[in-house]
XYZ file of C-alpha atoms in Angstrom:
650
model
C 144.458 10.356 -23.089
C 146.078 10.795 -19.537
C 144.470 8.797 -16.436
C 141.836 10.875 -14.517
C 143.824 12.940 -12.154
C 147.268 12.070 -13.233
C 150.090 14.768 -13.259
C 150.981 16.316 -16.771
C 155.304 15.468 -16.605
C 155.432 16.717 -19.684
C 154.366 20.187 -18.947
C 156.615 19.495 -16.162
C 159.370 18.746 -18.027
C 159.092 21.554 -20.470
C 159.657 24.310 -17.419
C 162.490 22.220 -16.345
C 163.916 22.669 -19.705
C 163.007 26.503 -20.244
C 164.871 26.663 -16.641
C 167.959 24.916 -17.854
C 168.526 27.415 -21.028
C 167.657 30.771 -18.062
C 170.659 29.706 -16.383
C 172.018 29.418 -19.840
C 171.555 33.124 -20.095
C 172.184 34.044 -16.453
C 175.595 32.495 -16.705
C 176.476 33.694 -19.597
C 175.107 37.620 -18.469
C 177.044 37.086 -15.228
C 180.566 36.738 -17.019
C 179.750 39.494 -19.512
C 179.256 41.655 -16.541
C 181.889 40.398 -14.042
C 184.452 39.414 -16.753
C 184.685 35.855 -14.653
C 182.592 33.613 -13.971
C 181.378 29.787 -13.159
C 183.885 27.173 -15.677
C 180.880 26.171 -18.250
C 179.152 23.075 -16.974
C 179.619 21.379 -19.836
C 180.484 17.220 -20.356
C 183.129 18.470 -23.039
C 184.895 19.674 -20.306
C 185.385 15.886 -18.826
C 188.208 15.622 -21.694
C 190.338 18.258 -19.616
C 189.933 15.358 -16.868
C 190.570 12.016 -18.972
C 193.345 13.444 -21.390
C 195.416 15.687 -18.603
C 193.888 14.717 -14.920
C 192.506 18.392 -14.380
C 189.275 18.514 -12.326
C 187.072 20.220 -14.016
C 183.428 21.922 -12.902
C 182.068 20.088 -15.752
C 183.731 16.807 -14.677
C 182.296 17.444 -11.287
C 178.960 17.865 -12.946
C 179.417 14.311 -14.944
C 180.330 12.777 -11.762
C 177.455 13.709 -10.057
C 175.236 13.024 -12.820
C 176.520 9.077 -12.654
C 176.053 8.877 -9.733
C 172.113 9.771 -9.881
C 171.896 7.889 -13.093
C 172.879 4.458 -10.990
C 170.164 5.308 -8.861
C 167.433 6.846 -10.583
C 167.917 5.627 -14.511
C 168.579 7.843 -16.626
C 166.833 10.931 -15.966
C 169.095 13.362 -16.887
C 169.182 12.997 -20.561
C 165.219 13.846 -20.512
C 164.939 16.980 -17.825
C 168.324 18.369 -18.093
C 170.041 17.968 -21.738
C 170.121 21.188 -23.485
C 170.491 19.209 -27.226
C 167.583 16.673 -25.993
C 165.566 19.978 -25.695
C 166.694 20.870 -28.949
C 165.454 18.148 -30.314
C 162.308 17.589 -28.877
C 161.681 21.148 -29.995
C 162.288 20.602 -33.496
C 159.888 17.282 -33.338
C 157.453 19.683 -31.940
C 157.845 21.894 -34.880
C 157.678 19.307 -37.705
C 154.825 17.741 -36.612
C 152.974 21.422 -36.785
C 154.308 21.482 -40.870
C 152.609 17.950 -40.639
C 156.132 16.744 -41.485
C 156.564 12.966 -41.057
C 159.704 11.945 -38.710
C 160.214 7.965 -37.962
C 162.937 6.601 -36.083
C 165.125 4.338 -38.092
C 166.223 1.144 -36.481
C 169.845 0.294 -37.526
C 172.466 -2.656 -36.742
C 175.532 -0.275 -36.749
C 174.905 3.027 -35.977
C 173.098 1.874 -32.929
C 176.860 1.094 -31.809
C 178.316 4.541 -32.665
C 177.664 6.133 -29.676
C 179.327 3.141 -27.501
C 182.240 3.746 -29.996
C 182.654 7.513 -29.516
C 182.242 6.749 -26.148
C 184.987 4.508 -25.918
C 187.219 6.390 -28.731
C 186.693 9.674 -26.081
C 187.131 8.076 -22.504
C 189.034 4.891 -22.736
C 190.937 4.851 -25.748
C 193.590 7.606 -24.246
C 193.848 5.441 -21.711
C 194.775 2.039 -23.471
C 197.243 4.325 -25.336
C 199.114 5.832 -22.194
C 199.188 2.324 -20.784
C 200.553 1.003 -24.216
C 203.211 3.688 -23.949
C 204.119 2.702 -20.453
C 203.031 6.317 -19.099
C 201.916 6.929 -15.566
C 198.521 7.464 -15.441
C 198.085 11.164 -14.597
C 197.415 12.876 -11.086
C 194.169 14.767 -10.742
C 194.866 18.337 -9.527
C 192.920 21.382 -9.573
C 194.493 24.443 -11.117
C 193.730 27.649 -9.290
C 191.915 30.564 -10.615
C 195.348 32.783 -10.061
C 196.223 35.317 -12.553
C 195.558 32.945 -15.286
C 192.754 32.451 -17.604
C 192.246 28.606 -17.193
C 191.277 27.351 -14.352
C 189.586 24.175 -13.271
C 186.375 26.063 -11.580
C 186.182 29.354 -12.722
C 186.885 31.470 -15.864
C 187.285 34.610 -18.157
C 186.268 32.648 -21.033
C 183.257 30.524 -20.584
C 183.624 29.816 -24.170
C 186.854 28.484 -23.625
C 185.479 24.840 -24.490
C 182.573 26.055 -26.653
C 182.613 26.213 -31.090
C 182.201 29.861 -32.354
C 178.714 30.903 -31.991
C 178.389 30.203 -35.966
C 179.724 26.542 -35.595
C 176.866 26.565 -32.638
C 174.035 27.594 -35.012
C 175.284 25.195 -37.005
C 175.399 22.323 -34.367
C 172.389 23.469 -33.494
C 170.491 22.771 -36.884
C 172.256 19.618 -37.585
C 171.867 17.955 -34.082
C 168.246 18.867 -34.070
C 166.128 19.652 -37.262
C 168.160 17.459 -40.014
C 169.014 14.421 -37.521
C 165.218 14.533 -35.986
C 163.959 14.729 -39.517
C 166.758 11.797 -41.029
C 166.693 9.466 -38.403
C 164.145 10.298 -35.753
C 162.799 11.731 -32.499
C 165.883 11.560 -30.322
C 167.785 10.320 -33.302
C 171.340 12.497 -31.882
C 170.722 10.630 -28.347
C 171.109 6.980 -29.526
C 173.104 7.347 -32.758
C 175.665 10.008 -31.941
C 175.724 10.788 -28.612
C 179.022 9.469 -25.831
C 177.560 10.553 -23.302
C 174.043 8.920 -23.246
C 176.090 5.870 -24.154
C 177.820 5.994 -20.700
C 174.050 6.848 -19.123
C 172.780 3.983 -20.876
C 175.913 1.553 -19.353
C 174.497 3.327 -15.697
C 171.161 2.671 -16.389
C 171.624 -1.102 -16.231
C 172.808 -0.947 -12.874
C 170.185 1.444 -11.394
C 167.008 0.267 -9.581
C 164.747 3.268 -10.414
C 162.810 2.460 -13.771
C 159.153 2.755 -15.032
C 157.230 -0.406 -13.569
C 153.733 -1.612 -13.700
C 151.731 -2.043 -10.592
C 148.798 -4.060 -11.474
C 147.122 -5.623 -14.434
C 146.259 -3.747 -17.592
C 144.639 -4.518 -20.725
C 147.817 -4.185 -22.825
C 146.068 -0.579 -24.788
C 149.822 0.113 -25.787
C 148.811 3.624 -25.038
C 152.362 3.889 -23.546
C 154.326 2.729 -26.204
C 152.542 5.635 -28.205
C 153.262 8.158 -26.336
C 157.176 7.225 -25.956
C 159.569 9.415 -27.938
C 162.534 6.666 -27.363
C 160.979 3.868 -29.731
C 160.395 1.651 -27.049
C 157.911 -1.190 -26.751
C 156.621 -0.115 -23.728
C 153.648 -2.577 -22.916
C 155.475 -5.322 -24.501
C 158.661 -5.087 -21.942
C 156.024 -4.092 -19.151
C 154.103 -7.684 -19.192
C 157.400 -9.413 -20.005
C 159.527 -7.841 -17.403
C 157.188 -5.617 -15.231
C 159.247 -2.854 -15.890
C 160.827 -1.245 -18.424
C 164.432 -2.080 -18.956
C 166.013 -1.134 -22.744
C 168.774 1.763 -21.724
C 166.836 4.154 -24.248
C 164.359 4.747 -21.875
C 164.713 8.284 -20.946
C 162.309 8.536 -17.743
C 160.247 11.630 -19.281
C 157.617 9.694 -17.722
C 155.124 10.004 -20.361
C 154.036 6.597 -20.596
C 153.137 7.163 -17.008
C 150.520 10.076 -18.004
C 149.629 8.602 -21.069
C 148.134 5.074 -19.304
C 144.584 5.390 -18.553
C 144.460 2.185 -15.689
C 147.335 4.315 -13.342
C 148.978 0.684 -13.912
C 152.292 2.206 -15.189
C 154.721 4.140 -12.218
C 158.166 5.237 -11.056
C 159.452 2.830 -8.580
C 162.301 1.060 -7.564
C 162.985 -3.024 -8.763
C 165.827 -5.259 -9.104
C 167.906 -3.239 -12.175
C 168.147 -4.799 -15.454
C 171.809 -6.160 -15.352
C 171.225 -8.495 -12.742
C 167.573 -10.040 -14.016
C 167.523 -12.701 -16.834
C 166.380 -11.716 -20.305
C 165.933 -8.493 -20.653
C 166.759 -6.848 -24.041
C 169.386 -4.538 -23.851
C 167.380 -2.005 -26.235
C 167.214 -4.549 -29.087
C 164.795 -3.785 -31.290
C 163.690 -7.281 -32.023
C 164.002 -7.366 -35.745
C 162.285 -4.081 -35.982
C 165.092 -3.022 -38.675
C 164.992 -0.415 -41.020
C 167.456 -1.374 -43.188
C 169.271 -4.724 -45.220
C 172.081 -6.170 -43.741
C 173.923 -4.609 -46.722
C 172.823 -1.632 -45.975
C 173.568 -1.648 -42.289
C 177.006 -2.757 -43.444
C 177.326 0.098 -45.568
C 176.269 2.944 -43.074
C 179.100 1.377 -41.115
C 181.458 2.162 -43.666
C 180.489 5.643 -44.962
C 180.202 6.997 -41.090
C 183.641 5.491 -40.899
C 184.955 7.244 -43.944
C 183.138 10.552 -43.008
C 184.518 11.008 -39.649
C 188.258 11.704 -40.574
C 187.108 14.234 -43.644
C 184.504 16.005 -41.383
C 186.161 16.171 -37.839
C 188.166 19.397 -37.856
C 187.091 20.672 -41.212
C 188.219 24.163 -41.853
C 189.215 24.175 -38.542
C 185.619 24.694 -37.705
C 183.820 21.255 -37.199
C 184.224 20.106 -33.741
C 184.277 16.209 -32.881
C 180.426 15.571 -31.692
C 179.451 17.744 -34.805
C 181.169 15.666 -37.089
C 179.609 12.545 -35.465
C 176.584 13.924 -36.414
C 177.572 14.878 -40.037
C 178.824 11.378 -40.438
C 175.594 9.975 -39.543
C 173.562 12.162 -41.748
C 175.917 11.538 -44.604
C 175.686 7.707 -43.922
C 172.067 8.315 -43.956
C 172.095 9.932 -47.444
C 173.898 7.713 -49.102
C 171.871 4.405 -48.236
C 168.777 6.816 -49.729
C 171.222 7.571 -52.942
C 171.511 3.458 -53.370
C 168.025 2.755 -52.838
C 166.951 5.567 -55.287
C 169.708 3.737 -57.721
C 168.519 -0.193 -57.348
C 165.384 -0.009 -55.941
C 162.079 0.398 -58.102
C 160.038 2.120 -55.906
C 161.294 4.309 -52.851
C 159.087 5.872 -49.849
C 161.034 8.020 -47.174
C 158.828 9.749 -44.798
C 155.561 9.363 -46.430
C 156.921 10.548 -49.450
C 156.885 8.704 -52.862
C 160.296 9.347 -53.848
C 160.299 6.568 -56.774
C 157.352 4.492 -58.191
C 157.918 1.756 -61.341
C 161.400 2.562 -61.755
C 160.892 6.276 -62.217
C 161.932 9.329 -60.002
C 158.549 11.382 -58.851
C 159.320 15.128 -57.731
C 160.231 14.394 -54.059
C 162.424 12.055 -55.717
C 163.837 14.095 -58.284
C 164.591 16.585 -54.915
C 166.349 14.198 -52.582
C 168.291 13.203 -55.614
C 169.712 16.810 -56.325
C 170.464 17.320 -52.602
C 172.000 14.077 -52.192
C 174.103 14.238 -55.297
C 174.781 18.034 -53.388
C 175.848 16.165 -50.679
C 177.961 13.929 -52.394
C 179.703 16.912 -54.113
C 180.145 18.213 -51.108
C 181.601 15.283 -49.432
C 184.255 14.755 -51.744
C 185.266 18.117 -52.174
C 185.884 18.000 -48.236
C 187.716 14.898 -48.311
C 190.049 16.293 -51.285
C 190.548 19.352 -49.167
C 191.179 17.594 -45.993
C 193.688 15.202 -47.433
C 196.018 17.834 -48.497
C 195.445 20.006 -45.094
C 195.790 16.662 -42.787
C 199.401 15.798 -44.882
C 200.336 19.672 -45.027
C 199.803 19.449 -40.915
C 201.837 16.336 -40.626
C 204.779 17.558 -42.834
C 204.486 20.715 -40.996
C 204.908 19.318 -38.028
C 207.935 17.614 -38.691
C 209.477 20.911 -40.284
C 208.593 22.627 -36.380
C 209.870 19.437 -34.906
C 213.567 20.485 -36.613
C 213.303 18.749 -40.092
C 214.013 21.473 -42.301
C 214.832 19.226 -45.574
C 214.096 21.364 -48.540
C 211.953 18.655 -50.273
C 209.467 18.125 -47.084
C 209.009 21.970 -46.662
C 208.454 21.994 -50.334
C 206.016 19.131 -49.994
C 204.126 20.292 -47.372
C 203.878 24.312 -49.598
C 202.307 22.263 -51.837
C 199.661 20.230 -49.752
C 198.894 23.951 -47.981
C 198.546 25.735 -51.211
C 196.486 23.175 -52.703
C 194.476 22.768 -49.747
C 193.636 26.693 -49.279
C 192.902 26.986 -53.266
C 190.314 24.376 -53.317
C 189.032 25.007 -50.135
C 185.642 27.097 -49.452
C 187.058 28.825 -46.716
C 191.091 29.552 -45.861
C 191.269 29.005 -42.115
C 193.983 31.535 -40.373
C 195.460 29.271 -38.435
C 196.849 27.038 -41.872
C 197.702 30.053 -43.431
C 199.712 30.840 -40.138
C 201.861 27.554 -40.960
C 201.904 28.294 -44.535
C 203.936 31.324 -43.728
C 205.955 29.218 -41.387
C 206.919 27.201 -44.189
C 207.531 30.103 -46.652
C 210.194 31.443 -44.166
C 211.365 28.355 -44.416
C 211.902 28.770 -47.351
C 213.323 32.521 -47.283
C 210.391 33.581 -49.252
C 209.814 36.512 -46.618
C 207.163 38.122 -49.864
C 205.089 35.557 -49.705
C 205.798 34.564 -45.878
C 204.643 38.717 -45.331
C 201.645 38.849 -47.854
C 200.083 35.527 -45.897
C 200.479 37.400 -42.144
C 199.180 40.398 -43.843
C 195.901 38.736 -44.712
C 195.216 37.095 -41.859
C 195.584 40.432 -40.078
C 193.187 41.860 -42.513
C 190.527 39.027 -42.105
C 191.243 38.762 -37.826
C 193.004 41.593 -36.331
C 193.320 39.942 -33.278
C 195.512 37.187 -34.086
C 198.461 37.602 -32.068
C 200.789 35.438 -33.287
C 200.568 36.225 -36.998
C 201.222 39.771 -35.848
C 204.287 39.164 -33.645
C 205.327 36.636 -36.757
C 205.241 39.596 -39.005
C 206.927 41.839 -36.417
C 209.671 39.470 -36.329
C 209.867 39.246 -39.931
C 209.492 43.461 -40.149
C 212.536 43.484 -37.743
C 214.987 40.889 -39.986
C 214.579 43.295 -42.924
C 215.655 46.014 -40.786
C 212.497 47.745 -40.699
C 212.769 48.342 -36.540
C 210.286 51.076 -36.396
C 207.418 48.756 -37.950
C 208.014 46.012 -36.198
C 207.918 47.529 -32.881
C 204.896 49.063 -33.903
C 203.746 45.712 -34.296
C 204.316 44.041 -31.309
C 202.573 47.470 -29.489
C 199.764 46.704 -31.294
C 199.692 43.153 -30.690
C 199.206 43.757 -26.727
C 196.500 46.174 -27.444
C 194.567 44.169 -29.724
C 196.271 40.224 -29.576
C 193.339 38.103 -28.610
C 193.893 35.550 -25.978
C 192.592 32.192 -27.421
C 192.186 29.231 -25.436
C 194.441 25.762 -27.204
C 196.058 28.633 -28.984
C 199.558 29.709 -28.874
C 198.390 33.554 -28.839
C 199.347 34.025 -24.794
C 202.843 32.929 -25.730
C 203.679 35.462 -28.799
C 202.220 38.138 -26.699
C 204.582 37.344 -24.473
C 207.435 37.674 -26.458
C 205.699 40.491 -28.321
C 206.333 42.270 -24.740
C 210.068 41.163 -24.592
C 210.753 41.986 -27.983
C 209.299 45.543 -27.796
C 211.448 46.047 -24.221
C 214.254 44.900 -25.773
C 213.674 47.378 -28.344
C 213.068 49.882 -25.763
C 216.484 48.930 -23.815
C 218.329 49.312 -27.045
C 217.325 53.219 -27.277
C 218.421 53.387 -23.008
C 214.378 53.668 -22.522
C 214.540 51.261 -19.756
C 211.473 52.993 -17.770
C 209.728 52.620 -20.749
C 210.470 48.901 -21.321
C 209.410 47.993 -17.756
C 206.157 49.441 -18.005
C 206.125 47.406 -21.674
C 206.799 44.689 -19.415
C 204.023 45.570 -16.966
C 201.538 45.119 -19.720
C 202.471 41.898 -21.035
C 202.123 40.301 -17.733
C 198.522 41.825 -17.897
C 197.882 40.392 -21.019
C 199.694 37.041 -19.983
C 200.243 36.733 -16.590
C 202.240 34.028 -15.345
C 204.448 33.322 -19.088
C 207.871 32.334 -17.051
C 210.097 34.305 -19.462
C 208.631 37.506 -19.305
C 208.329 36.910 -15.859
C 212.164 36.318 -15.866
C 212.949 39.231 -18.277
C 210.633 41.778 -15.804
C 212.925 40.607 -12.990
C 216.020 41.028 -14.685
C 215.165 44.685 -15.587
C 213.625 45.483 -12.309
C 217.110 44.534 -10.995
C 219.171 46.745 -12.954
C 216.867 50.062 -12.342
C 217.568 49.147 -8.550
C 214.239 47.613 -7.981
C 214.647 45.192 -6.197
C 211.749 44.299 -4.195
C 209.653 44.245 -7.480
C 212.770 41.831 -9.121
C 212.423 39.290 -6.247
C 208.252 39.327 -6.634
C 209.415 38.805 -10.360
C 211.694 35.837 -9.848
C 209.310 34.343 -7.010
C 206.180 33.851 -9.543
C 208.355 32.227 -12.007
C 209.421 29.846 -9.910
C 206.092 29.224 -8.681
C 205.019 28.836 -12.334
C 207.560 26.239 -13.434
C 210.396 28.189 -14.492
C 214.127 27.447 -14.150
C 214.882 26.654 -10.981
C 218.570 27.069 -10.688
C 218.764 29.844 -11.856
C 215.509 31.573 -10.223
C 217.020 30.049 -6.919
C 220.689 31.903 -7.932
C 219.046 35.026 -8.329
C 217.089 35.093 -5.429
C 219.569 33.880 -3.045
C 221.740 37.044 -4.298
C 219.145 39.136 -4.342
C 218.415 38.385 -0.477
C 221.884 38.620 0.286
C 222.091 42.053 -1.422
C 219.261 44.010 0.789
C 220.617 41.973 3.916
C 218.782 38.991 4.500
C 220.402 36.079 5.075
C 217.531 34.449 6.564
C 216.293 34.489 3.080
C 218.971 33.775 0.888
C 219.414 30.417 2.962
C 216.575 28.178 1.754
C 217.254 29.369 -1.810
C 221.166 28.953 -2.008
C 220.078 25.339 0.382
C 218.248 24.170 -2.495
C 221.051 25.214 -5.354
C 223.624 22.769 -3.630
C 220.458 19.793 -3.971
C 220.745 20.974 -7.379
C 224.549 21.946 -7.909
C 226.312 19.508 -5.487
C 229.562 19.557 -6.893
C 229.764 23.315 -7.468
C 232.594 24.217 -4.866
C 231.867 27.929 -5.147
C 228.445 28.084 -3.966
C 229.189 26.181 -0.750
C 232.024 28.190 -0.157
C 229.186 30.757 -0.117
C 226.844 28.623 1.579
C 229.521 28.155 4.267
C 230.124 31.830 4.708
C 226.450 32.563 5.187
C 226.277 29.953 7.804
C 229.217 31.271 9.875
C 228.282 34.969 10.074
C 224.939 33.231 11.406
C 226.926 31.260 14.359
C 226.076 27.504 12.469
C 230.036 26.593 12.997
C 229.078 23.024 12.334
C 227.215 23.597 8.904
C 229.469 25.825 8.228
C 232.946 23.775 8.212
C 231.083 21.055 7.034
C 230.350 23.087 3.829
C 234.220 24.983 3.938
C 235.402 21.437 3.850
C 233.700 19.937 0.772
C 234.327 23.451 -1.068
C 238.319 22.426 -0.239
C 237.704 19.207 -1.844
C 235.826 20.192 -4.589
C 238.307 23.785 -5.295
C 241.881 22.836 -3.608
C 243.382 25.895 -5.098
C 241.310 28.301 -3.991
C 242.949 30.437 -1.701
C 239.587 31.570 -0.012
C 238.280 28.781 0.727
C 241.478 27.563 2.651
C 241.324 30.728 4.288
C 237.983 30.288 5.481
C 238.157 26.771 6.521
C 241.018 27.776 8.872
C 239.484 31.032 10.498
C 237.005 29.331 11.104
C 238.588 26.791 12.911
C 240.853 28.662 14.768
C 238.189 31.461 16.051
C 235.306 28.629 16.929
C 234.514 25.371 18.811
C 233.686 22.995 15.627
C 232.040 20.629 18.021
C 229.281 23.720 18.806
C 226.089 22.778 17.592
């Protein structure tokens, strides 16, 4: 029981938990009803930062995190992880079915974290260096017109699995990997990110100490979730200092001297002999069978990561671990005679009792189930790659017809036909020139996900080579009323061109009204795509508008797009309505890019005499001379000038 008088953190920590998920809900009740909100504060959004150098709100959040964690321990994992809560909740609940959960101690898996950690954060890194890249510059990309942004958003689950996938994360992170491998069981065999708190909590001085003598109860140690010897490293070290320990500080409550505090010491990495977390031959497992967890989560992570295009990367580290986990069961059940898992006699004198007969069937499920995913998988990871190389321009008939093949197989077998392969199935069947086939695929995935946009502007396009223009514009309408805009998608692009292709449509009937205002909507639905940008300003231009054409041209050159040419336009544009002042910087700019292009500084030149800039202006007449010599203009020019100014005149 607790010391007389001491504070209840647990009760503590619950509320700070049950506050965490309310801001959950607030956040996510704020962008239903504003339409944008807050970026999500999640860590997955720290790849954004380590793969492409965009600060992110979640980065920000990491960041600050650290930084507490080198000072405090590691706190954060305890009073502010939503899967930690998760967890602890499903502990809760198994212990109320009276169902026995034990940590298991393992050689390996103990080091998967560390190695997600490092294939996540450092890996790209070693890579880019390998390559010879610049590392890249951090930048924060501006809320805008555009959906992505670094700090806020219109689709806080931009970074987020389906809410399905989430259920699913959900069960696995907590219920089946409390129940397999322990309380907490996600944090120190799966998770990257407590791996990096656990590096940060060598370094930091706050950690649970002991203040004065006790009588060694090991009261503490019971009442740790983390599988940490508590009273052991507390009258070894006076402190506790494996990186496991969470801080939920209820060893403190549990010790009835008030011997065991939070307080500040010399930090673990720079003291002699501490542990490091080892478990000090507390294993669970053989060496053999340590060995072979190593091996299956190795195996498992390529067939589970990506699956269906459904499993995202911390959800298959967690698969891999459970399936690991399974199979050392499976191989004790097989060469062990008698098995106990959890209290449960699973095998006694060679022979299977019920439980065992049970974990059997559902490991032998399991097993089904794993191969059947890594059959799949194969075919859909060699279909990608030989897809890939068809987009990439390698349209040999035997690699398209080798990559049908993994597709087809892949989709047959599979439980579930994800859109996205079928997408590049169709790809590949056009390929081909089998338009049937191509068409029945885009048909289906409209049927299944009427907001895919780019298997509807795909089957517009294909509509419109058969000569069927009515449908296919009818398609591409329909794709920027109900195209969905999906983040690491292609979908903003196709309804993009879903907008130019239905203008141009529009323009070939003289509906040119009627094409800009198709153009008005696509920017809507993607605002800031540099060709329709482009395409809007070239048809604002030829219905005479040409304040809206410049606004046009100005925002694709601010997003990217080709400068020469942006810079032409505008420059003429300027000059057009009268202002010179304008046109300068832009037609400037072209001779940077276009230095040997004799008819733009004659232009240049022109500009600057009718603004009284004799000097710049010979000095641009006389390079257009070089550069044209027959050009009668030019000559012309050169020698008015000359003859009506003082060429020394600044």
């Amino acid at each position: 029981m607790a010391g007389a008088g001491r504070t209840n953190y647990a009760n503590w920590r619950v509320a700070t938990l049950v506050g965490v998920h309310l801001l959950f809900v607030a956040h996510f009740v704020h962008w239903k009803l504003r339409g944008r909100t807050l970026a999500p504060l999640e860590f997955n959004e720290v790849l954004y930062t380590v793969h492409q150098g965009i600060v992110t709100a979640g980065f920000l959040l990491m960041a600050l995190v650290m930084v507490a964690t080198l000072v405090f321990g590691r706190f954060f994992c305890s009073w502010g992880c939503h899967i930690l809560a998760l967890q602890d909740a499903a502990g809760w609940l198994l212990d109320r079915l009276r169902i026995k959960r034990q940590p298991i101690r393992s050689r390996t898996l103990i080091w998967v974290p560390v190695g997600v950690m490092f294939y996540l954060f450092i890996w790209p890194q070693l890579l880019q260096a390998w390559h010879g890249d610049a590392p890249r510059a951090m930048e924060v990309v501006a809320a805008g017109g555009a959906r992505w942004s670094s700090f806020t958003t219109d689709d806080l689950w931009r970074n987020l699995p389906p809410p399905g996938v989430a259920v699913l994360t959900f069960f696995v992170c907590g219920f089946l990997i409390v129940y397999l491998l322990g309380s907490r069981g996600f944090c120190f065999q799966a998770c990257p990110y407590g791996a990096l708190f656990g590096i940060a909590d060598q370094l930091a001085p706050g950690r649970i100490v002991l203040t004065k003598d006790c009588s060694q109860c090991g009261l503490c140690t019971k009442a740790c979730s983390s599988d940490i010897l508590v009273h052991r490293e507390l009258a070894v070290h006076g402190m506790v200092t494996n990186p496991r320990c969470l801080k939920d500080l209820d060893c403190v409550t549990a010790c009835p001297e008030n011997a065991v505090r939070y307080g500040f010491r010399l930090p673990p990495l720079f003291r002699k002999g501490h542990p490091m977390g080892a478990y000090g031959g507390r294993f669970s497992n053989t060496v053999g069978e340590d060995v072979l967890l190593a091996v299956a989560f190795l195996v498992a992570m390529p067939v589970y990561r990506g699956l269906y295009d459904t499993v995202p990367f911390l959800l298959a580290v967690a698969l891999s671990v459970c399936t690991a986990w399974a199979l050392v069961i499976g191989v004790r059940l097989l060469r062990k005679g008698a098995v106990q898992f959890r209290g449960l006699t699973l095998k006694m004198d060679g022979a299977l009792r019920r439980p065992g007969v049970a974990f059997a069937a559902v490991i032998a499920v399991v097993g089904a189930f794993f191969a059947h995913s890594a059959f799949v998988q194969y075919h859909t990871l060699v279909g990608r790659s030989l897809h890939g190389r068809a987009a990439a321009g390698d349209h040999a008939p035997d690699l398209v017809r080798r990559a049908v093949g993994h597709y087809t197989t892949a989709l047959q077998a599979g439980l579930f036909s994800p859109a996205d392969r079928r997408f590049e199935l169709a790809s590949l069947h056009r390929l081909q020139g089998d338009v049937p086939r191509a068409s029945l695929l885009l048909e289906g995935i409209l049927q299944d996900d009427p907001g895919h946009a780019e298997a509807r502007f795909r089957l517009g396009e294909l509509k419109a080579a058969a000569g069927d223009r009515e449908q296919a514009m009818r398609l591409w309408a329909e794709n920027l009323e109900q195209g969905e805009d999906r983040s690491g998608t292609q979908s903003r692009t196709m309804l993009a061109r879903s907008a130019m292709a239905l203008a141009a449509g529009h323009q070939a009937e003289g509906d040119a009204e009627g094409a800009r205002q198709v153009c008005i909507k696509g920017l809507a639905r993607a605002p800031g795509d540099v060709d329709l940008l482009v395409a809007a300003g070239g048809l604002a231009h030829r219905l005479g508008r040409i304040e809206e054409a410049v606004r046009y041209f100005e925002e694709a050159l601010r997003h990217g797009g080709p400068e020469d040419m942006l810079r032409n336009n505008l420059g003429a544009l300027h000059l057009q309505q009268g202002r010179p002042g304008l046109a300068l910087p832009h037609l400037e700019r072209l001779i940077a890019l276009r230095p040997d292009d004799g008819r733009l500084r004659y232009t240049l030149g022109l500009l600057h005499a009718r603004s009284g800039r004799t000097r710049q202006a010979e000095e641009q007449l006389v390079v257009a001379a070089r550069l044209n010599p027959t050009d009668t203009r030019v000559q012309q020019a050169l020698a008015s000038l000359r003859t009506t100014s003082d060429p020394d005149r600044p």
